[in-house]
Amino acid sequence: MTPPPAGGPSVFGIDFATIATVLSAVATFAVLVAIYAATTVRDPMARRVKALNERREQLKAGIVASTSKRRKSITNQNEMADKVRGVLSSLKVLQDTQVIKAQKKLLQAGVRSKDFAFVIIFARLVLPVVFGIAIVTAVYAMGFLSDWTSLKRYGVVAGTVILAYKAPDLWLKNKTQKRNTSIRKGLPDALDLLVICAEAGLTVDAAFGRVARELGKAHPELGDEFALTSIELGFLTDRRQAFENLAARIDLDAVRGVVTTMIQTEKYGTPLASALRVLSAEFRNDRMMRAEEKAARLPAIMTVPLILFILPTLFIVILGPAACSIADAFSNK
């Protein structure tokens, strides 16, 4: 390939031919990724059914098998988590409270494996070291950002290390927020279906299972949680524990209110359908208020794009012909 002629068009010292080549490569890669994503569509229902079956088997093992056998089967599930646990134990950085907190966050994010908590703790320990060594080598040893001041370079290094330490927590928080948003949207519909099932004479565990099947496609996260609650209601000796597990897996005040209502219904025998109908109406009003709040914020949000993108274009379209006419008139004179 012949080099571009000297003095040709360039942007920031890079000629247009190189820029066009790079953009073509990026576009080709994006097309290949899109084709791969379109041809390898996975069924999320199969993964959820597998997770529920594993939970059912764990509950069966907890009732039938002995404690030592149950612990042995759980320990041998994930060899990678065992290795990570051994490394953390040897470094003496593994605390029980830290593991319990990480497992609770993973449950709220929809990750069923409790052994993955050791991977999260290990990532918090390793990522700052790896990225810290890489950024220090790049900035101070290899001379990157040499034209920056020492304070700015120190800020880049410190920011990279802090971001690497917070990356697992940020990932968990983002995953939890998305899951809670999806569950919050489907909760009023789920309560309406529970009311119908309760009025039809179904038991609580059967009602949860029926609602989980009905909501499996529209709201898969909520359907997954209801199906797991139905399984626990059928296997656990204390039904209150099944409802408390549901509240622990979903970090929402609305779900905690539903759990409190279900526990009171189980304890005192109060009418379930009427209580759930009131909760459903409250949640629907809350969802409508959230929609109205977003609609009220829309004019303020649209102000900046309107000023930056729409008004300049409008001024060019309206005033452009007049400016050209005035410039032609002055040039003729």
Coordinates of C-alpha atoms in Angstrom, one line a residue:
M1 CA 0.0 0.0 0.0
T2 CA 1.5 3.3 -1.1
P3 CA 1.7 6.0 1.6
P4 CA -0.6 9.0 1.3
P5 CA 0.8 12.1 -0.5
A6 CA 2.3 14.7 1.8
G7 CA 0.1 17.5 2.6
G8 CA -3.1 15.5 2.2
P9 CA -6.2 15.9 4.3
S10 CA -5.8 14.8 7.8
V11 CA -7.4 15.1 11.3
F12 CA -5.2 15.5 14.3
G13 CA -2.2 14.4 12.2
I14 CA -3.9 11.2 11.0
D15 CA -4.8 11.0 7.3
F16 CA -8.3 10.2 6.1
A17 CA -7.3 6.9 4.6
T18 CA -6.2 5.5 8.0
I19 CA -9.3 6.8 9.7
A20 CA -11.6 5.3 7.0
T21 CA -9.8 1.9 7.3
V22 CA -10.2 1.9 11.1
L23 CA -13.9 2.8 10.9
S24 CA -14.5 0.1 8.2
A25 CA -12.8 -2.5 10.5
V26 CA -15.0 -1.4 13.4
A27 CA -18.2 -1.5 11.3
T28 CA -17.3 -5.0 10.0
F29 CA -16.7 -6.2 13.6
A30 CA -20.0 -4.8 14.7
V31 CA -21.8 -6.5 11.8
L32 CA -20.2 -9.8 12.7
V33 CA -21.2 -9.4 16.4
A34 CA -24.8 -8.6 15.4
I35 CA -25.0 -11.7 13.1
Y36 CA -23.6 -13.8 15.9
A37 CA -26.1 -12.4 18.4
A38 CA -29.0 -13.0 16.0
T39 CA -28.0 -16.5 15.2
T40 CA -27.3 -17.7 18.7
V41 CA -30.4 -16.7 20.6
R42 CA -30.6 -18.4 23.9
D43 CA -33.8 -19.4 25.7
P44 CA -33.7 -17.7 29.2
M45 CA -36.6 -20.0 30.4
A46 CA -34.4 -23.1 30.2
R47 CA -31.8 -21.5 32.5
R48 CA -34.5 -20.4 35.0
V49 CA -36.1 -23.8 35.0
K50 CA -32.7 -25.4 35.7
A51 CA -32.1 -23.1 38.6
L52 CA -35.4 -23.8 40.1
N53 CA -34.9 -27.6 39.7
E54 CA -31.5 -27.2 41.5
R55 CA -33.2 -25.4 44.4
R56 CA -35.9 -28.1 44.6
E57 CA -33.2 -30.7 44.8
Q58 CA -31.3 -28.8 47.5
L59 CA -34.5 -28.6 49.6
K60 CA -35.1 -32.3 49.1
A61 CA -31.5 -33.0 50.2
G62 CA -32.0 -30.8 53.2
I63 CA -35.0 -32.9 54.3
V64 CA -33.8 -36.4 53.4
A65 CA -30.0 -36.4 53.5
S66 CA -27.8 -35.9 56.5
T67 CA -26.1 -32.6 57.3
S68 CA -22.6 -33.9 56.4
K69 CA -23.7 -35.3 53.0
R70 CA -25.5 -32.0 52.2
R71 CA -22.5 -29.9 53.0
K72 CA -20.2 -32.2 51.0
S73 CA -22.5 -32.0 47.9
I74 CA -22.7 -28.2 48.2
T75 CA -18.9 -27.9 48.7
N76 CA -18.1 -30.0 45.6
Q77 CA -20.4 -27.9 43.3
N78 CA -17.8 -25.4 42.2
E79 CA -14.1 -26.2 42.2
M80 CA -13.1 -22.7 41.2
A81 CA -14.9 -21.2 44.2
D82 CA -13.1 -23.7 46.4
K83 CA -9.7 -22.7 45.0
V84 CA -10.6 -19.0 45.5
R85 CA -11.8 -19.7 49.1
G86 CA -8.5 -21.5 49.8
V87 CA -6.5 -18.5 48.5
L88 CA -8.5 -16.0 50.6
S89 CA -8.2 -18.2 53.7
S90 CA -4.5 -18.4 53.3
L91 CA -4.2 -14.7 53.0
K92 CA -6.4 -14.3 56.1
V93 CA -8.7 -11.8 54.4
L94 CA -11.9 -13.8 54.5
Q95 CA -14.5 -12.8 57.1
D96 CA -17.9 -14.4 57.7
T97 CA -19.8 -11.2 57.8
Q98 CA -18.2 -10.1 54.5
V99 CA -19.2 -13.4 52.9
I100 CA -22.8 -13.2 54.2
K101 CA -23.1 -9.7 52.9
A102 CA -21.8 -10.6 49.5
Q103 CA -24.1 -13.6 49.3
K104 CA -27.1 -11.4 50.2
K105 CA -26.2 -8.9 47.4
L106 CA -25.8 -11.7 44.9
L107 CA -29.3 -13.1 45.8
Q108 CA -30.7 -9.6 45.3
A109 CA -29.0 -9.4 41.9
G110 CA -30.5 -12.7 40.8
V111 CA -27.3 -14.9 41.2
R112 CA -28.2 -18.1 43.0
S113 CA -24.8 -19.5 43.5
K114 CA -23.5 -18.6 47.0
D115 CA -20.0 -19.8 46.1
F116 CA -19.8 -16.8 43.7
A117 CA -19.5 -14.6 46.7
F118 CA -15.9 -15.8 47.1
V119 CA -15.2 -14.8 43.5
I120 CA -16.5 -11.3 44.2
I121 CA -14.3 -10.9 47.3
F122 CA -11.4 -12.2 45.4
A123 CA -12.1 -9.7 42.6
R124 CA -12.1 -6.8 45.1
L125 CA -8.6 -8.0 46.2
V126 CA -7.0 -8.7 42.8
L127 CA -8.4 -6.1 40.4
P128 CA -6.9 -3.1 42.2
V129 CA -3.5 -4.8 42.3
V130 CA -3.6 -5.8 38.6
F131 CA -5.0 -2.5 37.2
G132 CA -2.8 -0.5 39.7
I133 CA 0.4 -2.2 38.4
A134 CA -0.7 -1.7 34.8
I135 CA -1.6 2.0 35.1
V136 CA 1.6 2.8 37.2
T137 CA 3.7 1.0 34.5
A138 CA 2.0 2.8 31.7
V139 CA 2.1 6.3 33.3
Y140 CA 5.4 6.4 35.1
A141 CA 7.6 3.7 33.4
M142 CA 6.5 3.9 29.8
G143 CA 5.9 7.6 29.8
F144 CA 2.2 7.8 28.9
L145 CA 0.6 11.2 29.7
S146 CA 4.0 12.7 30.0
D147 CA 2.7 16.1 29.0
W148 CA 0.3 16.1 32.0
T149 CA 1.2 17.5 35.3
S150 CA 2.2 15.2 38.2
L151 CA -1.1 15.9 40.0
K152 CA -3.2 14.9 37.0
R153 CA -1.2 11.7 36.5
Y154 CA -1.6 10.9 40.2
G155 CA -5.3 11.5 39.9
V156 CA -5.5 9.0 36.9
V157 CA -3.6 6.3 38.8
A158 CA -5.7 6.8 42.0
G159 CA -9.0 6.9 40.1
T160 CA -8.1 3.7 38.2
V161 CA -7.3 1.8 41.4
I162 CA -10.5 3.0 43.2
L163 CA -12.6 2.2 40.2
A164 CA -11.0 -1.3 40.0
Y165 CA -11.8 -1.9 43.7
K166 CA -15.4 -0.6 43.3
A167 CA -16.1 -2.4 40.0
P168 CA -17.6 -5.7 41.5
D169 CA -19.9 -3.6 43.8
L170 CA -20.9 -1.4 40.9
W171 CA -21.7 -4.4 38.7
L172 CA -23.8 -5.9 41.5
K173 CA -25.6 -2.6 42.2
N174 CA -26.4 -2.1 38.5
K175 CA -27.7 -5.6 38.1
T176 CA -29.8 -5.3 41.3
Q177 CA -31.3 -2.0 40.2
K178 CA -32.3 -3.4 36.8
R179 CA -33.9 -6.4 38.4
N180 CA -35.8 -4.4 41.0
T181 CA -37.1 -2.1 38.3
S182 CA -38.5 -5.1 36.4
I183 CA -40.0 -6.6 39.5
R184 CA -41.6 -3.3 40.5
K185 CA -43.3 -3.1 37.1
G186 CA -44.8 -6.5 37.3
L187 CA -45.8 -6.6 41.0
P188 CA -49.3 -5.1 40.6
D189 CA -50.2 -7.6 37.9
A190 CA -48.9 -10.4 40.1
L191 CA -51.0 -9.3 43.0
D192 CA -54.1 -9.2 40.8
L193 CA -53.4 -12.8 39.7
L194 CA -52.9 -13.8 43.4
V195 CA -56.3 -12.3 44.2
I196 CA -57.9 -14.3 41.5
C197 CA -56.2 -17.5 42.6
A198 CA -57.2 -16.8 46.2
E199 CA -60.8 -16.2 45.3
A200 CA -60.8 -19.4 43.2
G201 CA -59.9 -21.4 46.3
L202 CA -56.2 -22.2 45.5
T203 CA -53.8 -22.6 48.4
V204 CA -51.0 -20.1 48.8
D205 CA -48.3 -22.3 47.4
A206 CA -50.4 -23.3 44.4
A207 CA -51.4 -19.7 43.8
F208 CA -47.7 -18.7 43.8
G209 CA -46.9 -21.5 41.3
R210 CA -49.8 -20.5 39.0
V211 CA -48.8 -16.8 39.0
A212 CA -45.2 -17.8 38.3
R213 CA -46.3 -19.7 35.2
E214 CA -48.5 -16.8 34.0
L215 CA -45.8 -14.2 34.5
G216 CA -42.9 -16.3 33.2
K217 CA -42.7 -14.5 29.8
A218 CA -44.0 -11.0 30.7
H219 CA -42.0 -10.5 33.9
P220 CA -39.4 -13.4 34.1
E221 CA -37.6 -12.1 37.2
L222 CA -40.8 -11.9 39.3
G223 CA -42.0 -15.2 37.9
D224 CA -38.7 -16.8 38.9
E225 CA -39.0 -15.5 42.5
F226 CA -42.6 -16.6 42.8
A227 CA -41.8 -20.1 41.5
L228 CA -38.9 -20.4 44.0
T229 CA -41.3 -19.2 46.8
S230 CA -43.8 -21.8 45.7
I231 CA -41.2 -24.5 45.9
E232 CA -40.0 -23.4 49.4
L233 CA -43.6 -23.3 50.6
G234 CA -44.0 -26.9 49.6
F235 CA -40.7 -28.1 51.2
L236 CA -39.8 -25.9 54.2
T237 CA -41.3 -26.8 57.5
D238 CA -41.7 -23.2 58.5
R239 CA -43.8 -21.4 55.9
R240 CA -42.8 -18.0 57.4
Q241 CA -39.2 -18.7 56.4
A242 CA -40.2 -19.0 52.7
F243 CA -41.8 -15.6 52.8
E244 CA -38.9 -14.1 54.6
N245 CA -36.5 -15.6 52.0
L246 CA -38.6 -13.8 49.3
A247 CA -38.2 -10.5 51.1
A248 CA -34.4 -11.1 51.5
R249 CA -34.0 -11.9 47.7
I250 CA -35.8 -8.7 46.6
D251 CA -34.7 -5.4 47.9
L252 CA -38.0 -3.6 47.6
D253 CA -40.3 -2.0 50.2
A254 CA -43.3 -3.1 48.2
V255 CA -42.2 -6.8 48.3
R256 CA -41.6 -6.5 52.0
G257 CA -45.1 -5.2 52.4
V258 CA -46.5 -8.1 50.5
V259 CA -44.5 -10.5 52.6
T260 CA -45.7 -8.9 55.8
T261 CA -49.3 -9.3 54.6
M262 CA -48.8 -13.0 53.7
I263 CA -47.3 -13.7 57.1
Q264 CA -50.1 -12.0 58.9
T265 CA -52.6 -13.9 56.8
E266 CA -50.9 -17.2 57.6
K267 CA -50.7 -16.4 61.4
Y268 CA -54.1 -14.8 62.1
G269 CA -56.3 -16.1 59.3
T270 CA -57.3 -12.7 57.9
P271 CA -58.9 -12.6 54.4
L272 CA -56.0 -12.8 51.8
A273 CA -57.9 -11.5 48.7
S274 CA -59.1 -8.2 50.3
A275 CA -55.6 -7.4 51.7
L276 CA -53.9 -8.2 48.3
R277 CA -56.5 -6.1 46.5
V278 CA -55.7 -3.1 48.6
L279 CA -51.9 -3.6 48.1
S280 CA -52.4 -4.0 44.3
A281 CA -54.3 -0.7 44.1
E282 CA -51.6 1.1 46.1
F283 CA -48.9 -0.3 43.9
R284 CA -50.8 0.7 40.7
N285 CA -51.2 4.3 42.1
D286 CA -47.4 4.3 42.9
R287 CA -46.6 3.2 39.3
M288 CA -48.9 5.9 37.9
M289 CA -47.2 8.5 40.0
R290 CA -43.8 7.4 38.8
A291 CA -44.9 7.7 35.2
E292 CA -46.3 11.2 35.9
E293 CA -43.1 12.2 37.5
K294 CA -41.1 11.1 34.5
A295 CA -43.5 13.0 32.2
A296 CA -43.2 16.2 34.3
R297 CA -39.4 16.0 34.1
L298 CA -39.4 15.6 30.3
P299 CA -39.6 19.4 29.4
A300 CA -36.6 20.2 31.6
I301 CA -34.6 17.2 30.2
M302 CA -35.4 18.2 26.6
T303 CA -34.2 21.8 27.1
V304 CA -30.5 21.0 26.7
P305 CA -30.9 18.9 23.5
L306 CA -33.3 21.6 22.1
I307 CA -30.7 24.4 22.7
L308 CA -27.7 22.4 21.4
F309 CA -29.1 20.5 18.4
I310 CA -32.5 21.6 17.3
L311 CA -32.4 25.5 17.5
P312 CA -29.0 25.9 15.7
T313 CA -30.3 23.7 12.8
L314 CA -33.6 25.7 12.8
F315 CA -31.7 29.0 12.6
I316 CA -29.5 27.8 9.8
V317 CA -32.5 26.6 7.8
I318 CA -34.4 29.9 8.3
L319 CA -31.6 32.5 8.2
G320 CA -29.3 30.6 5.8
P321 CA -31.0 31.7 2.5
A322 CA -31.3 35.3 3.7
A323 CA -27.7 35.4 4.7
C324 CA -26.7 34.0 1.3
S325 CA -28.8 36.6 -0.5
I326 CA -27.3 39.4 1.6
A327 CA -23.7 38.1 0.9
D328 CA -24.5 37.9 -2.9
A329 CA -25.9 41.4 -2.9
F330 CA -22.8 42.9 -1.2
S331 CA -20.4 40.9 -3.4
N332 CA -22.1 42.2 -6.6
K333 CA -21.8 45.8 -5.4

